[in-house]
């Protein structure tokens, strides 16, 4: 049997294997991309360098938010050698079982991931990977451990950066950071698990500016997860860019002083620099120490307490609480009446107490007097003239047209619309329009007499304390305002564009002086309701309000600006359940104004009286 | 009658050139994969590349001595060599195990694996046996002796255990096939034991080995294609399943072969070759259909095992760790590779692919040089194989031819299985890539194997026909 031809069979096999392997290699290396991704997953790691978060200064360049170094106690299981659990527990002051439990917790917690589609928690714990055994230790805490770490190979310390607040003030302005949620990671690729994100306040609003730009380093990692060399000679690496620093309009000294004045009270103080719209002081009382919400440990210890506190310390009242404004509303009513031409500054109306209650005062024969005496019936007449202008025969249609116009005026004062300030959670208050009343009474089923209580800032009208302060700023400026904002400069480049634009009200500046004269008299002339706010050498122009409160004692409110000429500060003080505006809100405002303009207080008795006052039923925690 | 020509006179320089090229590639790859910046010298004996060069030196020295020995020695001493190696294979079983196998004789850097040399010994004895018997009349006894020559060392190697070398010994079946020793006498014994059956020869028995090979290749192809969808370049809207693609491809090949036979086949043989083509097509088709539907009907866990085996499934951190990382390294090489010393997955430092300097050295090569480099390497190996077969066929003596075929088939198996396990075509059984993988025994045994071949070839004219 001649088998020579069988050499062709063998050659055929050699060639066919070569061909098949070449085809397979072509498919794997050139066609199929998935192996490239797999290789990246295995060996080519993208290491992110987290930039330092921008820090925050007050208007006098005092650091009010900074970064402080904390320490994590890390471990790599694979590198643990002769680990003495008992000695380790002793070093930490723990029980032996607690150490084992913590290891178990890491394996099931950090060392695993939750698969949403299969709803299963799968372990991806790796003995060669570093996990934090203890997180967020302070320098003092790590110093107690660090000297003994030599005895426990596999354990080491790692520095991390967290927020720190040198002043324990302004918590509701600054907000706090907390760990990102899974959804946030999904939405924004910037974040990785265990990253922090601004949760409230300025930390939230300016998150993008504060967080900076992450640097990315591509490295080749070994199976032990060590970086062994940079990828492609660092060609694709980018440098981390630290977050922008913020400079606030806030005067932290004034803020601290204002918070002190508001101790044991519920309410707000908002002060604005009228010429810039920068918020000088923003007090929500009661508040809390921002240092209570730094890091996971503190947050889990303190947040539930703060959240459950019946006094709502976490609630940013100045922008989120909507109160009836009371008599301070009369200032705006006067201005709208004059602009509409239904009254002049010399119009007088009788104090018809049968219409609405009033106190005894001389008749208001012009606007300054009406403001000075805060005559309630006067503003019923004014409002009626604004609403029922008689342009339409049907009294209901006439009221609808009048109210529509009135709402537009109000909106131009930033009332009933959301002020786009640089903080989240701003409420717009309530300026009821025709639609609102149509719902209440039915279409064309209401007229002035139905809605007259809004004339004096009672009833349905609601403003936030921020809007109240802004009214003072508008009057101080004689008719315009910058949207009130906190940040005067982002990274040294000035505020956001939106805050560089003047907003004009629909009331001509020529109508303001008579109202201002009235406000001057409120504080500085006998018979004014805010004599308690009077200062020796500063002319404060203000207006008190006493807001009827169906649930309890009246709220005390006062808005003001000073000095009368070239005003430097506009302020609103709102103290819940404290009584007359002139009794509590007005003297409080005067103290803030004096502190800001003079730096010291002339009337220490007044200061002591306010600070010591316990108003507003602060509910104390039962110990 | 000996011609006193110079020692190098008749050496096959072409094969030598191909081998030098291959060894250079291997050293360059080892230098890249195991590069240590603190010991950059390629001759640094503390590093893998330094050691490999030392082993290369030792191998060349031994090879040179081998080349000086008259080729008659191998035929004469084939049996004693074989006996000595068998003895070593027994001795090695009493050695302390390394990595779970009792494969190493001696310790430390100078340890050797007798199994590597058992291949040479078996080749020599098989060559001697086949050259001394008449193959005109095939009988059961002859076939059984031939089988037992390779079964002896196979058994001892299985005890180590060393699955890779065990499998490599089946390469001798191809040599026997070439020489006409087949399973046919065994099959005839069975078939003819039925009453009224009297075959002189069975087709399946005669061509059992290539048929088995084809079946294995077709089966692997079919399973691999079961989860693949083929998308044609430029016609991305057309997507067909891999199974259909294989059927279509097979039919195209079948029609083409049929057409060739009709057009160019010699008239005398046309009916025979036509029948062979049709039979081949029918058999291939039935294998593909059987495997496809058989595989589909398997229980999921059985399917999973096969898919892991062929690297179709990802079990990144489980038992498929090595292969998954090896395939990621090869696959991420792309068309032209990541560049020399840029193997990010498979360098020894990164350690993602264990054994990337030995059994998985194809990984860093394919990762660094991409498809182009892989193709060059495959072409180089195929060229070497065909050259050895060419050398085998020009021998006058049967001994020389059988030995040369043994060398060719051993190298073929090593290359096929080694590269196959890097690309998901073969199971992960540790055998080195000839002249490429790091390792003293492998380098030494392949060098000796080649020098014996070169020596036999250089003296081929001395043999009387």
Short mmCIF file of C-alpha atoms in Angstrom, two decimals, chain A residues 168-610:
data_model
loop_
_atom_site.label_atom_id
_atom_site.label_comp_id
_atom_site.label_asym_id
_atom_site.label_seq_id
_atom_site.Cartn_x
_atom_site.Cartn_y
_atom_site.Cartn_z
CA UNK A 168 -20.33 77.99 63.98
CA UNK A 169 -22.68 80.30 62.11
CA UNK A 170 -24.65 80.47 58.91
CA UNK A 171 -25.47 76.77 58.75
CA UNK A 172 -28.61 77.41 56.71
CA UNK A 173 -26.66 79.48 54.19
CA UNK A 174 -23.69 77.18 53.74
CA UNK A 175 -25.52 73.86 53.73
CA UNK A 176 -23.65 70.60 54.14
CA UNK A 177 -22.06 67.79 52.17
CA UNK A 178 -23.00 64.16 52.22
CA UNK A 179 -22.23 61.00 50.29
CA UNK A 180 -23.64 60.78 46.78
CA UNK A 181 -26.50 58.41 46.11
CA UNK A 182 -26.53 55.78 43.40
CA UNK A 183 -28.82 57.91 41.28
CA UNK A 184 -26.56 60.92 41.50
CA UNK A 185 -23.65 58.80 40.36
CA UNK A 186 -25.72 57.64 37.42
CA UNK A 187 -26.73 61.18 36.48
CA UNK A 188 -23.31 62.76 36.70
CA UNK A 189 -20.19 60.82 35.86
CA UNK A 190 -18.11 63.15 38.02
CA UNK A 191 -19.11 61.25 41.12
CA UNK A 192 -17.85 57.93 42.35
CA UNK A 193 -19.06 56.00 45.36
CA UNK A 194 -18.08 57.63 48.66
CA UNK A 195 -17.68 61.04 46.98
CA UNK A 196 -19.45 63.92 48.67
CA UNK A 197 -21.93 66.27 47.10
CA UNK A 198 -23.42 69.57 48.29
CA UNK A 199 -26.72 68.63 49.85
CA UNK A 200 -28.23 72.01 50.77
CA UNK A 201 -27.44 75.71 50.75
CA UNK A 202 -24.54 77.19 48.84
CA UNK A 203 -22.71 73.86 48.86
CA UNK A 204 -25.53 72.55 46.69
CA UNK A 205 -26.12 75.60 44.50
CA UNK A 206 -22.43 76.16 43.72
CA UNK A 207 -21.58 72.44 43.63
CA UNK A 208 -20.22 72.59 40.07
CA UNK A 209 -17.98 75.58 40.82
CA UNK A 210 -16.84 74.33 44.21
CA UNK A 211 -16.02 70.76 43.23
CA UNK A 212 -13.49 71.72 40.55
CA UNK A 213 -12.40 69.47 37.71
CA UNK A 214 -11.13 65.99 38.35
CA UNK A 215 -7.75 64.98 37.08
CA UNK A 216 -7.50 61.65 35.33
CA UNK A 217 -4.48 59.42 35.23
CA UNK A 218 -4.47 56.31 33.10
CA UNK A 219 -2.28 53.66 34.62
CA UNK A 220 -1.49 50.06 34.01
CA UNK A 221 -2.25 48.11 37.13
CA UNK A 222 -1.05 44.72 38.20
CA UNK A 223 -3.14 41.85 39.43
CA UNK A 224 -2.38 43.14 42.93
CA UNK A 225 -4.06 46.38 41.86
CA UNK A 226 -0.86 48.41 42.17
CA UNK A 227 -0.21 50.99 39.51
CA UNK A 228 2.93 49.84 37.77
CA UNK A 229 3.33 52.42 35.02
CA UNK A 230 1.43 55.24 33.39
CA UNK A 231 -0.48 54.37 30.27
CA UNK A 232 0.95 55.54 26.94
CA UNK A 233 3.50 57.67 28.77
CA UNK A 234 0.77 59.82 30.34
CA UNK A 235 -0.42 61.11 26.97
CA UNK A 236 -4.08 61.04 27.96
CA UNK A 237 -3.66 62.23 31.55
CA UNK A 238 -5.26 65.46 32.71
CA UNK A 239 -4.46 67.57 35.73
CA UNK A 240 -6.97 68.13 38.49
CA UNK A 241 -8.23 71.69 38.79
CA UNK A 242 -9.18 72.78 42.30
CA UNK A 243 -12.63 74.14 42.89
CA UNK A 244 -13.25 77.88 42.75
CA UNK A 245 -13.22 79.79 46.00
CA UNK A 246 -16.34 81.76 46.83
CA UNK A 247 -16.46 85.18 48.42
CA UNK A 248 -19.77 85.89 50.07
CA UNK A 249 -21.57 89.12 50.72
CA UNK A 250 -22.16 87.77 54.20
CA UNK A 251 -20.41 89.58 57.04
CA UNK A 252 -19.68 86.67 59.34
CA UNK A 253 -19.28 88.97 62.36
CA UNK A 254 -22.67 90.51 61.72
CA UNK A 255 -24.11 87.06 61.05
CA UNK A 256 -22.80 85.77 64.38
CA UNK A 257 -24.12 88.83 66.19
CA UNK A 258 -27.53 88.52 64.55
CA UNK A 259 -27.74 84.85 65.46
CA UNK A 260 -26.92 85.79 69.02
CA UNK A 261 -29.74 88.34 69.05
CA UNK A 262 -32.12 85.66 67.81
CA UNK A 263 -31.24 83.10 70.44
CA UNK A 264 -34.30 81.61 72.10
CA UNK A 265 -36.53 83.03 69.42
CA UNK A 266 -38.05 81.71 66.24
CA UNK A 267 -37.78 83.86 63.17
CA UNK A 268 -35.47 85.47 60.68
CA UNK A 269 -33.15 88.34 60.08
CA UNK A 270 -32.25 89.16 56.51
CA UNK A 271 -30.00 92.10 55.73
CA UNK A 272 -29.12 93.19 52.20
CA UNK A 273 -26.68 95.75 50.87
CA UNK A 274 -29.09 97.73 48.63
CA UNK A 275 -26.45 99.00 46.23
CA UNK A 276 -25.31 95.48 45.30
CA UNK A 277 -28.05 93.07 46.32
CA UNK A 278 -25.54 91.13 48.40
CA UNK A 279 -27.00 89.47 51.44
CA UNK A 280 -25.15 90.65 54.54
CA UNK A 281 -26.89 88.53 57.12
CA UNK A 282 -29.25 85.65 56.81
CA UNK A 283 -30.46 84.27 60.08
CA UNK A 284 -32.91 81.45 60.47
CA UNK A 285 -33.57 80.92 64.14
CA UNK A 286 -33.18 78.49 65.68
CA UNK A 287 -30.24 77.16 63.70
CA UNK A 288 -27.43 74.72 64.35
CA UNK A 289 -23.68 74.45 64.30
CA UNK A 290 -22.63 73.46 60.74
CA UNK A 291 -19.81 71.39 62.26
CA UNK A 292 -22.47 68.92 63.38
CA UNK A 293 -22.92 67.75 59.77
CA UNK A 294 -19.35 67.02 58.68
CA UNK A 295 -18.73 63.55 57.39
CA UNK A 296 -20.63 60.32 57.58
CA UNK A 297 -20.01 59.77 61.27
CA UNK A 298 -21.33 63.15 62.33
CA UNK A 299 -24.23 63.11 59.91
CA UNK A 300 -25.49 59.74 61.02
CA UNK A 301 -25.17 60.83 64.65
CA UNK A 302 -26.66 64.31 64.38
CA UNK A 303 -28.88 64.53 61.35
CA UNK A 304 -31.76 62.47 62.73
CA UNK A 305 -31.81 64.63 65.85
CA UNK A 306 -31.81 67.87 63.88
CA UNK A 307 -34.40 66.52 61.51
CA UNK A 308 -36.75 65.57 64.31
CA UNK A 309 -36.26 68.76 66.33
CA UNK A 310 -39.72 70.45 66.53
CA UNK A 311 -38.04 73.85 66.14
CA UNK A 312 -36.95 72.89 62.61
CA UNK A 313 -33.33 74.06 62.75
CA UNK A 314 -32.66 72.61 59.30
CA UNK A 315 -35.45 74.69 57.74
CA UNK A 316 -34.16 77.82 55.99
CA UNK A 317 -36.97 80.11 57.14
CA UNK A 318 -35.92 83.36 55.39
CA UNK A 319 -36.50 81.87 51.97
CA UNK A 320 -38.88 79.02 52.66
CA UNK A 321 -41.30 80.38 55.28
CA UNK A 322 -44.18 82.36 53.87
CA UNK A 323 -45.77 84.78 56.30
CA UNK A 324 -48.44 87.44 55.89
CA UNK A 325 -46.40 90.65 55.81
CA UNK A 326 -48.73 92.79 57.90
CA UNK A 327 -48.36 96.55 57.85
CA UNK A 328 -45.06 96.64 55.99
CA UNK A 329 -47.20 95.83 52.95
CA UNK A 330 -48.63 99.36 53.16
CA UNK A 331 -45.37 100.77 51.80
CA UNK A 332 -45.83 98.96 48.53
CA UNK A 333 -49.54 99.80 48.43
CA UNK A 334 -48.72 103.52 48.74
CA UNK A 335 -46.27 103.35 45.87
CA UNK A 336 -48.65 101.46 43.56
CA UNK A 337 -51.49 103.86 44.36
CA UNK A 338 -49.42 106.87 43.44
CA UNK A 339 -48.06 105.29 40.24
CA UNK A 340 -51.58 104.33 39.19
CA UNK A 341 -52.65 107.93 39.79
CA UNK A 342 -55.53 106.94 42.03
CA UNK A 343 -53.92 108.87 44.90
CA UNK A 344 -51.21 111.48 45.25
CA UNK A 345 -48.77 111.92 48.09
CA UNK A 346 -51.18 114.47 49.46
CA UNK A 347 -54.27 112.28 49.45
CA UNK A 348 -55.99 111.91 52.77
CA UNK A 349 -58.55 109.38 53.92
CA UNK A 350 -60.50 109.20 57.14
CA UNK A 351 -59.71 106.53 59.69
CA UNK A 352 -63.06 104.78 59.26
CA UNK A 353 -62.80 102.22 62.03
CA UNK A 354 -66.10 100.66 61.00
CA UNK A 355 -64.32 99.25 57.97
CA UNK A 356 -61.38 97.78 59.79
CA UNK A 357 -59.92 98.10 63.24
CA UNK A 358 -57.31 100.79 63.87
CA UNK A 359 -55.68 102.47 66.80
CA UNK A 360 -56.21 106.09 67.74
CA UNK A 361 -54.12 108.50 65.77
CA UNK A 362 -54.46 111.86 64.04
CA UNK A 363 -56.01 111.66 60.60
CA UNK A 364 -53.65 110.64 57.84
CA UNK A 365 -53.80 113.54 55.43
CA UNK A 366 -50.92 112.46 53.23
CA UNK A 367 -48.75 109.49 52.46
CA UNK A 368 -45.99 110.17 55.06
CA UNK A 369 -48.64 110.40 57.76
CA UNK A 370 -50.44 107.30 56.52
CA UNK A 371 -47.17 105.39 56.76
CA UNK A 372 -46.24 106.94 60.09
CA UNK A 373 -49.60 106.14 61.69
CA UNK A 374 -50.00 102.88 59.76
CA UNK A 375 -53.69 103.68 59.31
CA UNK A 376 -55.59 100.57 58.30
CA UNK A 377 -58.72 102.21 56.81
CA UNK A 378 -56.49 104.53 54.74
CA UNK A 379 -55.13 101.53 52.86
CA UNK A 380 -58.58 100.05 52.36
CA UNK A 381 -59.40 103.24 50.48
CA UNK A 382 -56.14 103.13 48.54
CA UNK A 383 -56.56 99.48 47.59
CA UNK A 384 -60.19 100.03 46.62
CA UNK A 385 -59.12 102.84 44.32
CA UNK A 386 -56.46 100.64 42.74
CA UNK A 387 -58.81 97.68 42.24
CA UNK A 388 -62.09 99.34 41.41
CA UNK A 389 -61.05 102.02 38.96
CA UNK A 390 -64.48 102.05 37.33
CA UNK A 391 -63.09 101.38 33.90
CA UNK A 392 -65.60 98.61 33.37
CA UNK A 393 -69.30 98.81 34.09
CA UNK A 394 -69.47 95.41 35.65
CA UNK A 395 -68.06 95.78 39.15
CA UNK A 396 -66.70 92.22 39.07
CA UNK A 397 -64.98 92.64 35.73
CA UNK A 398 -63.61 95.95 37.00
CA UNK A 399 -62.18 94.24 40.08
CA UNK A 400 -60.64 91.55 37.90
CA UNK A 401 -58.91 94.13 35.71
CA UNK A 402 -57.72 96.13 38.72
CA UNK A 403 -56.38 93.12 40.55
CA UNK A 404 -54.58 91.89 37.43
CA UNK A 405 -52.77 95.20 37.21
CA UNK A 406 -52.04 95.13 40.96
CA UNK A 407 -50.48 91.68 40.69
CA UNK A 408 -48.18 92.95 37.93
CA UNK A 409 -47.01 95.77 40.18
CA UNK A 410 -46.40 93.36 43.01
CA UNK A 411 -44.46 91.03 40.78
CA UNK A 412 -42.21 93.90 39.75
CA UNK A 413 -41.25 94.16 43.44
CA UNK A 414 -40.24 90.52 43.38
CA UNK A 415 -43.36 89.54 45.28
CA UNK A 416 -45.43 86.52 44.29
CA UNK A 417 -42.65 85.41 41.95
CA UNK A 418 -39.66 83.30 42.69
CA UNK A 419 -36.57 85.31 43.29
CA UNK A 420 -33.79 83.52 41.43
CA UNK A 421 -31.29 83.82 44.21
CA UNK A 422 -28.23 81.60 44.45
CA UNK A 423 -29.67 79.12 46.87
CA UNK A 424 -32.17 76.38 46.36
CA UNK A 425 -35.54 76.18 48.06
CA UNK A 426 -36.58 79.79 47.48
CA UNK A 427 -40.36 80.13 47.80
CA UNK A 428 -42.29 82.77 45.89
CA UNK A 429 -44.80 83.78 48.54
CA UNK A 430 -48.36 84.46 47.50
CA UNK A 431 -49.80 87.48 45.73
CA UNK A 432 -53.34 86.30 44.97
CA UNK A 433 -54.56 87.19 41.50
CA UNK A 434 -57.96 86.91 39.76
CA UNK A 435 -57.53 83.21 39.13
CA UNK A 436 -56.91 82.59 42.81
CA UNK A 437 -60.16 84.31 43.78
CA UNK A 438 -62.10 82.77 40.88
CA UNK A 439 -61.30 79.49 42.49
CA UNK A 440 -62.41 80.68 45.89
CA UNK A 441 -65.52 82.61 45.02
CA UNK A 442 -66.28 81.63 41.45
CA UNK A 443 -65.76 83.55 38.22
CA UNK A 444 -66.85 87.19 38.45
CA UNK A 445 -68.17 86.51 41.90
CA UNK A 446 -65.79 88.70 43.85
CA UNK A 447 -64.85 92.35 44.11
CA UNK A 448 -62.82 94.60 46.40
CA UNK A 449 -64.99 94.05 49.44
CA UNK A 450 -64.42 90.31 49.20
CA UNK A 451 -60.64 90.61 49.24
CA UNK A 452 -60.04 93.79 51.17
CA UNK A 453 -57.97 92.27 53.97
CA UNK A 454 -55.04 91.94 51.59
CA UNK A 455 -54.90 95.77 51.55
CA UNK A 456 -53.00 95.74 54.83
CA UNK A 457 -50.97 92.61 54.26
CA UNK A 458 -53.26 90.21 55.99
CA UNK A 459 -55.44 87.48 54.60
CA UNK A 460 -54.15 85.57 51.63
CA UNK A 461 -51.00 87.62 51.01
CA UNK A 462 -47.80 85.91 51.98
CA UNK A 463 -44.17 86.94 51.66
CA UNK A 464 -40.91 85.36 52.60
CA UNK A 465 -38.61 87.32 54.92
CA UNK A 466 -36.17 87.55 52.01
CA UNK A 467 -38.83 89.35 49.98
CA UNK A 468 -39.57 91.63 52.95
CA UNK A 469 -35.90 92.61 53.19
CA UNK A 470 -35.86 93.16 49.46
CA UNK A 471 -38.79 95.63 49.76
CA UNK A 472 -36.60 97.64 52.13
CA UNK A 473 -33.74 97.44 49.62
CA UNK A 474 -36.01 98.58 46.76
CA UNK A 475 -37.23 101.58 48.72
CA UNK A 476 -33.65 102.38 49.80
CA UNK A 477 -32.69 102.38 46.11
CA UNK A 478 -35.80 104.38 45.14
CA UNK A 479 -37.22 101.86 42.77
CA UNK A 480 -34.79 99.13 41.71
CA UNK A 481 -33.00 96.12 43.09
CA UNK A 482 -30.41 93.53 42.30
CA UNK A 483 -31.71 90.03 42.94
CA UNK A 484 -30.54 89.31 46.49
CA UNK A 485 -27.67 86.84 46.44
CA UNK A 486 -24.99 85.42 48.68
CA UNK A 487 -21.93 85.11 46.47
CA UNK A 488 -20.27 88.34 45.43
CA UNK A 489 -17.43 86.64 43.63
CA UNK A 490 -16.76 83.17 42.20
CA UNK A 491 -13.05 82.49 42.00
CA UNK A 492 -12.35 86.25 41.99
CA UNK A 493 -14.43 86.80 38.86
CA UNK A 494 -17.47 88.53 40.26
CA UNK A 495 -20.96 87.18 40.82
CA UNK A 496 -23.14 85.24 38.41
CA UNK A 497 -24.31 87.24 35.37
CA UNK A 498 -27.91 87.27 36.60
CA UNK A 499 -26.91 89.31 39.64
CA UNK A 500 -25.36 92.11 37.61
CA UNK A 501 -28.71 93.16 36.15
CA UNK A 502 -30.81 95.85 37.83
CA UNK A 503 -34.50 95.01 38.18
CA UNK A 504 -36.75 98.06 38.03
CA UNK A 505 -40.12 98.20 39.70
CA UNK A 506 -43.09 99.58 37.80
CA UNK A 507 -43.20 102.52 40.21
CA UNK A 508 -41.40 105.70 39.18
CA UNK A 509 -38.63 106.77 41.53
CA UNK A 510 -40.31 110.14 42.10
CA UNK A 511 -42.99 108.48 44.21
CA UNK A 512 -40.54 106.98 46.73
CA UNK A 513 -39.53 110.07 48.79
CA UNK A 514 -42.93 110.48 50.42
CA UNK A 515 -42.92 106.83 51.52
CA UNK A 516 -39.34 107.18 52.78
CA UNK A 517 -40.36 110.29 54.71
CA UNK A 518 -43.10 108.24 56.33
CA UNK A 519 -40.58 105.53 57.20
CA UNK A 520 -38.23 108.10 58.70
CA UNK A 521 -41.02 109.35 60.93
CA UNK A 522 -41.93 105.79 62.01
CA UNK A 523 -38.57 105.54 63.72
CA UNK A 524 -37.51 109.08 64.39
CA UNK A 525 -40.64 111.06 65.35
CA UNK A 526 -42.88 110.78 68.33
CA UNK A 527 -45.98 108.87 67.44
CA UNK A 528 -44.02 106.53 65.18
CA UNK A 529 -44.49 102.85 65.87
CA UNK A 530 -40.76 102.03 65.99
CA UNK A 531 -39.31 104.55 68.39
CA UNK A 532 -37.48 101.66 69.97
CA UNK A 533 -35.35 101.41 66.85
CA UNK A 534 -34.17 105.00 67.03
CA UNK A 535 -30.42 105.59 66.99
CA UNK A 536 -28.52 108.70 68.03
CA UNK A 537 -26.60 109.47 64.88
CA UNK A 538 -28.03 107.19 62.19
CA UNK A 539 -31.30 107.95 60.48
CA UNK A 540 -33.14 104.65 60.15
CA UNK A 541 -36.19 104.52 57.90
CA UNK A 542 -38.44 101.64 58.78
CA UNK A 543 -41.89 100.22 59.03
CA UNK A 544 -43.28 97.91 61.66
CA UNK A 545 -45.79 95.20 61.18
CA UNK A 546 -47.77 93.11 63.57
CA UNK A 547 -49.06 90.06 61.82
CA UNK A 548 -52.25 88.64 63.19
CA UNK A 549 -51.76 84.99 63.82
CA UNK A 550 -54.86 82.83 64.20
CA UNK A 551 -52.72 80.11 65.82
CA UNK A 552 -51.22 82.14 68.62
CA UNK A 553 -49.49 85.34 69.57
CA UNK A 554 -48.96 87.87 66.77
CA UNK A 555 -45.74 87.85 64.77
CA UNK A 556 -43.52 90.86 65.13
CA UNK A 557 -42.06 92.25 61.92
CA UNK A 558 -39.95 95.24 60.98
CA UNK A 559 -38.27 96.27 57.78
CA UNK A 560 -35.87 99.18 57.50
CA UNK A 561 -32.93 100.69 55.74
CA UNK A 562 -30.24 103.06 56.92
CA UNK A 563 -28.90 105.59 56.63
CA UNK A 564 -31.71 107.50 54.91
CA UNK A 565 -29.34 109.01 52.39
CA UNK A 566 -27.01 106.69 50.56
CA UNK A 567 -28.32 103.60 52.37
CA UNK A 568 -25.84 100.89 53.26
CA UNK A 569 -28.11 98.26 54.71
CA UNK A 570 -31.70 97.12 54.20
CA UNK A 571 -33.10 94.71 56.72
CA UNK A 572 -36.13 92.62 57.61
CA UNK A 573 -36.60 91.14 61.06
CA UNK A 574 -39.39 88.67 61.66
CA UNK A 575 -39.94 87.20 65.11
CA UNK A 576 -42.67 84.64 65.44
CA UNK A 577 -45.27 84.88 68.20
CA UNK A 578 -43.64 87.78 69.96
CA UNK A 579 -46.26 90.54 69.67
CA UNK A 580 -45.92 94.09 68.33
CA UNK A 581 -43.44 94.79 65.63
CA UNK A 582 -42.25 97.85 67.47
CA UNK A 583 -41.54 95.92 70.63
CA UNK A 584 -39.20 93.20 69.39
CA UNK A 585 -38.45 93.28 65.66
CA UNK A 586 -37.69 97.02 65.46
CA UNK A 587 -35.09 97.21 68.27
CA UNK A 588 -33.47 93.98 67.00
CA UNK A 589 -33.11 95.50 63.54
CA UNK A 590 -31.63 98.68 64.98
CA UNK A 591 -28.99 96.69 66.83
CA UNK A 592 -28.00 94.88 63.64
CA UNK A 593 -27.88 98.16 61.72
CA UNK A 594 -25.79 99.86 64.37
CA UNK A 595 -23.44 96.90 64.61
CA UNK A 596 -22.97 96.93 60.85
CA UNK A 597 -22.54 100.67 60.42
CA UNK A 598 -20.69 101.53 63.65
CA UNK A 599 -19.19 98.23 64.72
CA UNK A 600 -20.37 98.78 68.30
CA UNK A 601 -23.56 99.11 70.27
CA UNK A 602 -24.46 102.35 72.03
CA UNK A 603 -27.42 101.09 74.01
CA UNK A 604 -26.32 98.01 75.91
CA UNK A 605 -29.57 97.82 77.79
CA UNK A 606 -31.45 97.35 74.55
CA UNK A 607 -29.00 94.70 73.44
CA UNK A 608 -29.32 92.82 76.72
CA UNK A 609 -33.10 93.01 76.63
CA UNK A 610 -33.22 91.46 73.16
#
